[in-house]
PDB file of C-alpha atoms in Angstrom:
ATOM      1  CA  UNK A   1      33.446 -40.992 -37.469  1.00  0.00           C
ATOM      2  CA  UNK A   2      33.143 -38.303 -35.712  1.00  0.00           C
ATOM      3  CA  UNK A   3      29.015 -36.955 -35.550  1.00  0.00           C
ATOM      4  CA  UNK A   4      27.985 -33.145 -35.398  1.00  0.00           C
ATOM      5  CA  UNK A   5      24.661 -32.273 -33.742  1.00  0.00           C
ATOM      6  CA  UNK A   6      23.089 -28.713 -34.390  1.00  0.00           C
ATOM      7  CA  UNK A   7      20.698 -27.699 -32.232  1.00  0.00           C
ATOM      8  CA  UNK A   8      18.477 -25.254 -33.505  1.00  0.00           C
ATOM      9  CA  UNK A   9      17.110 -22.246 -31.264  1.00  0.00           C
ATOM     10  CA  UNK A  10      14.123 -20.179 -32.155  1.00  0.00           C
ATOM     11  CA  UNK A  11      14.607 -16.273 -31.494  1.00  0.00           C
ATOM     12  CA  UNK A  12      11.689 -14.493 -30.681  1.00  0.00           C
ATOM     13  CA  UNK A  13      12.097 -10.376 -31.024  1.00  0.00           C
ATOM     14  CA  UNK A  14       9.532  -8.841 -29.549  1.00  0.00           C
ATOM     15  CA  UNK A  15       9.078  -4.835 -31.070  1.00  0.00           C
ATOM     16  CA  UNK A  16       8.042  -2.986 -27.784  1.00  0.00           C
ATOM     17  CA  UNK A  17       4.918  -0.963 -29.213  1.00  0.00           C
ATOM     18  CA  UNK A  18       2.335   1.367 -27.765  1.00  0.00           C
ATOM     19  CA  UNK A  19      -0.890   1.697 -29.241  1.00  0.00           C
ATOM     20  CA  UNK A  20      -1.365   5.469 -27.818  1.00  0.00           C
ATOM     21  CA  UNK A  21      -5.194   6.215 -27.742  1.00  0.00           C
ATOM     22  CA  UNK A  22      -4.502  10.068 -26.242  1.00  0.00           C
ATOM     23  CA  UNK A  23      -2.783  12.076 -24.268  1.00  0.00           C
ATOM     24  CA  UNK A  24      -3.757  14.672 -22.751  1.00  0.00           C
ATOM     25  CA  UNK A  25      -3.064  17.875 -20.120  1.00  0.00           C
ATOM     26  CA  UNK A  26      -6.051  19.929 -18.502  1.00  0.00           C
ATOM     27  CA  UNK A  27      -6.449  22.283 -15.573  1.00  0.00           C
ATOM     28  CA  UNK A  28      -7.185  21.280 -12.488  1.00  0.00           C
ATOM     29  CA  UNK A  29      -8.629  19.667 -10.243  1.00  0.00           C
ATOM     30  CA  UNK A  30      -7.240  22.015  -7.571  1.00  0.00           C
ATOM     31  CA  UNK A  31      -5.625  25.715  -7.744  1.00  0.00           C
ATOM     32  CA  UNK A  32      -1.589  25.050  -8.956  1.00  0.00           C
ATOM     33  CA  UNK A  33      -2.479  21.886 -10.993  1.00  0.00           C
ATOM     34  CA  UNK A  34      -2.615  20.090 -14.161  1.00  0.00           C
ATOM     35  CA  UNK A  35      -4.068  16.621 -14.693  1.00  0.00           C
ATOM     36  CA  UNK A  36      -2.592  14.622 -17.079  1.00  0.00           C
ATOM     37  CA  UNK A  37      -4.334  11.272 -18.963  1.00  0.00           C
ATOM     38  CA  UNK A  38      -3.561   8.937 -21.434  1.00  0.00           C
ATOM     39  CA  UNK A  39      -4.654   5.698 -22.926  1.00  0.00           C
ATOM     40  CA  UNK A  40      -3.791   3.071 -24.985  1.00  0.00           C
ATOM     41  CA  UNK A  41      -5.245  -0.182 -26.776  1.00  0.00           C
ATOM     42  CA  UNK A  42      -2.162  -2.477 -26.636  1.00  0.00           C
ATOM     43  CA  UNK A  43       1.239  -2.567 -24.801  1.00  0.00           C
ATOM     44  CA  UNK A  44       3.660  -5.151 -25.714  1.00  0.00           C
ATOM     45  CA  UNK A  45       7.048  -5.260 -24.177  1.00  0.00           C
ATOM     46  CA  UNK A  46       6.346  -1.872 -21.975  1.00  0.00           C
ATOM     47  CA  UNK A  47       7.402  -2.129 -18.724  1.00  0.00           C
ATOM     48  CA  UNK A  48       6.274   1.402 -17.718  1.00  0.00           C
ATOM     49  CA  UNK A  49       6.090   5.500 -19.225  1.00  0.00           C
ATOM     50  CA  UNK A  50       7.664   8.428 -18.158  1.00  0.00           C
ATOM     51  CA  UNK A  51       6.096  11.558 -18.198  1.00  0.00           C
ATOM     52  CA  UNK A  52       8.464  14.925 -18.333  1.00  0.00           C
ATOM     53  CA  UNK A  53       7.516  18.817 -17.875  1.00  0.00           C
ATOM     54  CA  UNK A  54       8.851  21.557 -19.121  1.00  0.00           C
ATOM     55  CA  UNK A  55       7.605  25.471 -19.048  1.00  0.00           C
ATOM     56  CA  UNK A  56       8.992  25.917 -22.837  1.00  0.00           C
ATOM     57  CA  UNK A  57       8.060  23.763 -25.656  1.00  0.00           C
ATOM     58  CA  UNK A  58      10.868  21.854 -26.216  1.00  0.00           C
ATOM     59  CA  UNK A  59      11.667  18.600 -24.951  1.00  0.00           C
ATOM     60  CA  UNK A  60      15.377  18.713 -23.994  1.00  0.00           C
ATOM     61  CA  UNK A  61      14.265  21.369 -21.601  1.00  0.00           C
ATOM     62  CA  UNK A  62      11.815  18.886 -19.631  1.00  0.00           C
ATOM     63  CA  UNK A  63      12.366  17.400 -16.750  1.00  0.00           C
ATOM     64  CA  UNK A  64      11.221  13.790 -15.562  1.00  0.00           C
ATOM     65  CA  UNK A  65       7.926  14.503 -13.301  1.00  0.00           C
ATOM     66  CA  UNK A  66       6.233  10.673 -13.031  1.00  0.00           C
ATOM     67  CA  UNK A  67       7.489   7.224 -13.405  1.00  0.00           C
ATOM     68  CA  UNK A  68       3.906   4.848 -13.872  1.00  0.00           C
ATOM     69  CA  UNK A  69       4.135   1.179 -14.461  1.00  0.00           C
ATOM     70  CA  UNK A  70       2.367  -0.225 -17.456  1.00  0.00           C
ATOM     71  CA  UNK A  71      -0.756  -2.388 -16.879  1.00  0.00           C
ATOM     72  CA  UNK A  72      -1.477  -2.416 -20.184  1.00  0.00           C
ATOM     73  CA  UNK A  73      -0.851  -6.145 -22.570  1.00  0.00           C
ATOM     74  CA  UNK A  74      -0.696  -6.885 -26.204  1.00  0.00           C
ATOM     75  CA  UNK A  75      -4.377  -7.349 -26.450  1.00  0.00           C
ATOM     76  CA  UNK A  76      -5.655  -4.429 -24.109  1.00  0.00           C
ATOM     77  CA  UNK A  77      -4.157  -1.301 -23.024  1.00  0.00           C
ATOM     78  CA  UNK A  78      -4.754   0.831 -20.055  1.00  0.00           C
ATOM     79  CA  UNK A  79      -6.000   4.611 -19.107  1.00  0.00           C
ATOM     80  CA  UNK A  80      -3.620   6.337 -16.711  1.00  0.00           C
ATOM     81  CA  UNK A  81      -4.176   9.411 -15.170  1.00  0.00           C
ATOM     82  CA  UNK A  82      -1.855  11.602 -12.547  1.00  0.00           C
ATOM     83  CA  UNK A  83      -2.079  15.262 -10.852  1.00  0.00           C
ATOM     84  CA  UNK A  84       0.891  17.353 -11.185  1.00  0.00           C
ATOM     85  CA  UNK A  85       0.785  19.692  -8.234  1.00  0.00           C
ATOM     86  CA  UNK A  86       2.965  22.382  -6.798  1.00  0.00           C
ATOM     87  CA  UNK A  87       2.643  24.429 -10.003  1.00  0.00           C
ATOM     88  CA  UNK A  88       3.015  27.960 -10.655  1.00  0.00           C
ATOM     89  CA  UNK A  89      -0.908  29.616 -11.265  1.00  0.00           C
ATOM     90  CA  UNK A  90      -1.333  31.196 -14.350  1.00  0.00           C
ATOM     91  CA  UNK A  91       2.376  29.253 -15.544  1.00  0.00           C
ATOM     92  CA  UNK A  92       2.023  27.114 -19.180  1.00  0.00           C
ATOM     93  CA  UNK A  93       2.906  23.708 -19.170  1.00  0.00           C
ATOM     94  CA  UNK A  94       4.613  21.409 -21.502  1.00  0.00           C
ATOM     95  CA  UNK A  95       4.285  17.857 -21.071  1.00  0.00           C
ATOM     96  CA  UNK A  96       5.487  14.635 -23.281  1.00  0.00           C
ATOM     97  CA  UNK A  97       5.170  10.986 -22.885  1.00  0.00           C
ATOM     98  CA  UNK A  98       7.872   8.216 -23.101  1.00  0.00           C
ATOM     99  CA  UNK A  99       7.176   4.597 -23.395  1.00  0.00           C
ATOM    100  CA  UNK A 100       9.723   2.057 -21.095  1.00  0.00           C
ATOM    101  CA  UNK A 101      10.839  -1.077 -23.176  1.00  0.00           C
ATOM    102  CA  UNK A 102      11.418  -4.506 -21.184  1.00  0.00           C
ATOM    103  CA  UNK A 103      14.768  -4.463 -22.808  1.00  0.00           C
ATOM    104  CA  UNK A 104      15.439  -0.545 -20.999  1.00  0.00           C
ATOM    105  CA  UNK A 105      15.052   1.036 -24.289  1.00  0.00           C
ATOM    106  CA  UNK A 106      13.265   4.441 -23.530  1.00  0.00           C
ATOM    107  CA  UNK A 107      11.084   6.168 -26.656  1.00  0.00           C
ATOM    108  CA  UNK A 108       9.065   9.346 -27.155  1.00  0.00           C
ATOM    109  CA  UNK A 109       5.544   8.161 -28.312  1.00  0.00           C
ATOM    110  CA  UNK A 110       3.933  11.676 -28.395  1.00  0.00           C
ATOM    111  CA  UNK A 111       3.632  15.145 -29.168  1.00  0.00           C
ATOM    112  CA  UNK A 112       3.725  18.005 -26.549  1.00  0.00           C
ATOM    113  CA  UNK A 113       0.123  18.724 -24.776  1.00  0.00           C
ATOM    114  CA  UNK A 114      -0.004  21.579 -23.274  1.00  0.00           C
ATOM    115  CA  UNK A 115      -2.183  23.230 -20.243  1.00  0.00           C
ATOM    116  CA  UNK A 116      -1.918  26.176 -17.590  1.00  0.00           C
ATOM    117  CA  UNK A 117      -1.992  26.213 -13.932  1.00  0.00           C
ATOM    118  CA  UNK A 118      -5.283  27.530 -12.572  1.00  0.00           C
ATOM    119  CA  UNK A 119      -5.072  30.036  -9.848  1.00  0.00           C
ATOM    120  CA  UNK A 120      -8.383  28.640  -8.617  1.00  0.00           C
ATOM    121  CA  UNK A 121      -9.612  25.278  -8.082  1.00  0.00           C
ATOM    122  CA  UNK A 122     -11.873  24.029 -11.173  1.00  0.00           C
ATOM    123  CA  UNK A 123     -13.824  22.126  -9.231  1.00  0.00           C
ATOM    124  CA  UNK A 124     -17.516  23.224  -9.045  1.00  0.00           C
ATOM    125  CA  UNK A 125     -18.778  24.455  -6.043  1.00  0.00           C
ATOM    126  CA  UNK A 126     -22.083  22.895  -5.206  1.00  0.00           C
ATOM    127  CA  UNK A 127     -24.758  24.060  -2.666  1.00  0.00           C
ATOM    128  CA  UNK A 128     -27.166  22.046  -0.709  1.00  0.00           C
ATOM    129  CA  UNK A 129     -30.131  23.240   0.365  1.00  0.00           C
ATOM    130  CA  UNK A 130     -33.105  21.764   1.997  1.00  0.00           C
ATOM    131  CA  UNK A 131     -35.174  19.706   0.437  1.00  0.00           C
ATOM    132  CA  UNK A 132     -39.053  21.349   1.986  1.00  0.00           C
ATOM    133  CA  UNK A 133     -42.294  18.646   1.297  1.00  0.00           C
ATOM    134  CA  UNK A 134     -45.874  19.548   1.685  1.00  0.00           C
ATOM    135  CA  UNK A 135     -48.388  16.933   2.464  1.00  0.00           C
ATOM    136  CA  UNK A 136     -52.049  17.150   1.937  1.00  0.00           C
TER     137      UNK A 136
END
């Protein structure tokens, strides 16, 4: 008699996923460059994002600009933040946001945000004067 054993293996597919809180593109901090942010509240089975650039607003014209590895877990995302420098001043920016699967899956997860290069820093500039005490 001749005796088959099946052995039964649970598959587990885990849906890479992004929980995308913003994204966003603003001037500055220095002359020629744009800061870009984004958050999120979960990443499961992201391995990292890709940011990409372009100077129209369509993303087969971008170009891959920042590689960041995901610190983000299923139960807590992340904020990330980067400066893109060597920018044109006064130049419009297009920027869009990829997520990285564990599996090397790669996926848009946003819309375009947009920003222009300052030609000046937008950091405030501060002065410090004395501080001058009388005592009675």
């Amino acid at each position: 008699m001749l005796a088959v054993i099946a052995t039964v293996a649970a598959v587990v597919v885990v849906q890479a996923s992004v929980g995308l809180t913003h994204f966003d593109a603003t001037p500055g901090p220095g002359a020629a460059q744009i800061t870009v942010t984004w958050g999120t509240e979960t990443e499961v089975g992201v391995i990292a994002f890709r940011v990409v650039r372009s100077t129209q607003p369509l993303v087969q014209t971008a170009t891959l600009i920042r590689v960041m590895p995901a610190v983000g877990s299923g139960v807590g995302g992340a904020e990330y933040e980067f400066v893109d420098s060597s920018l044109v001043a006064g130049q419009r920016y297009f920027y869009w946001l990829y997520e990285i699967t564990a599996a090397g899956d790669v996926y848009l997860i946003s819309q375009a945000v947009t920003a222009v290069a300052p030609a000046q820093s937008t950091l405030a500039r501060r002065t410090y004067l004395p501080l001058a005490f009388r005592s009675n």
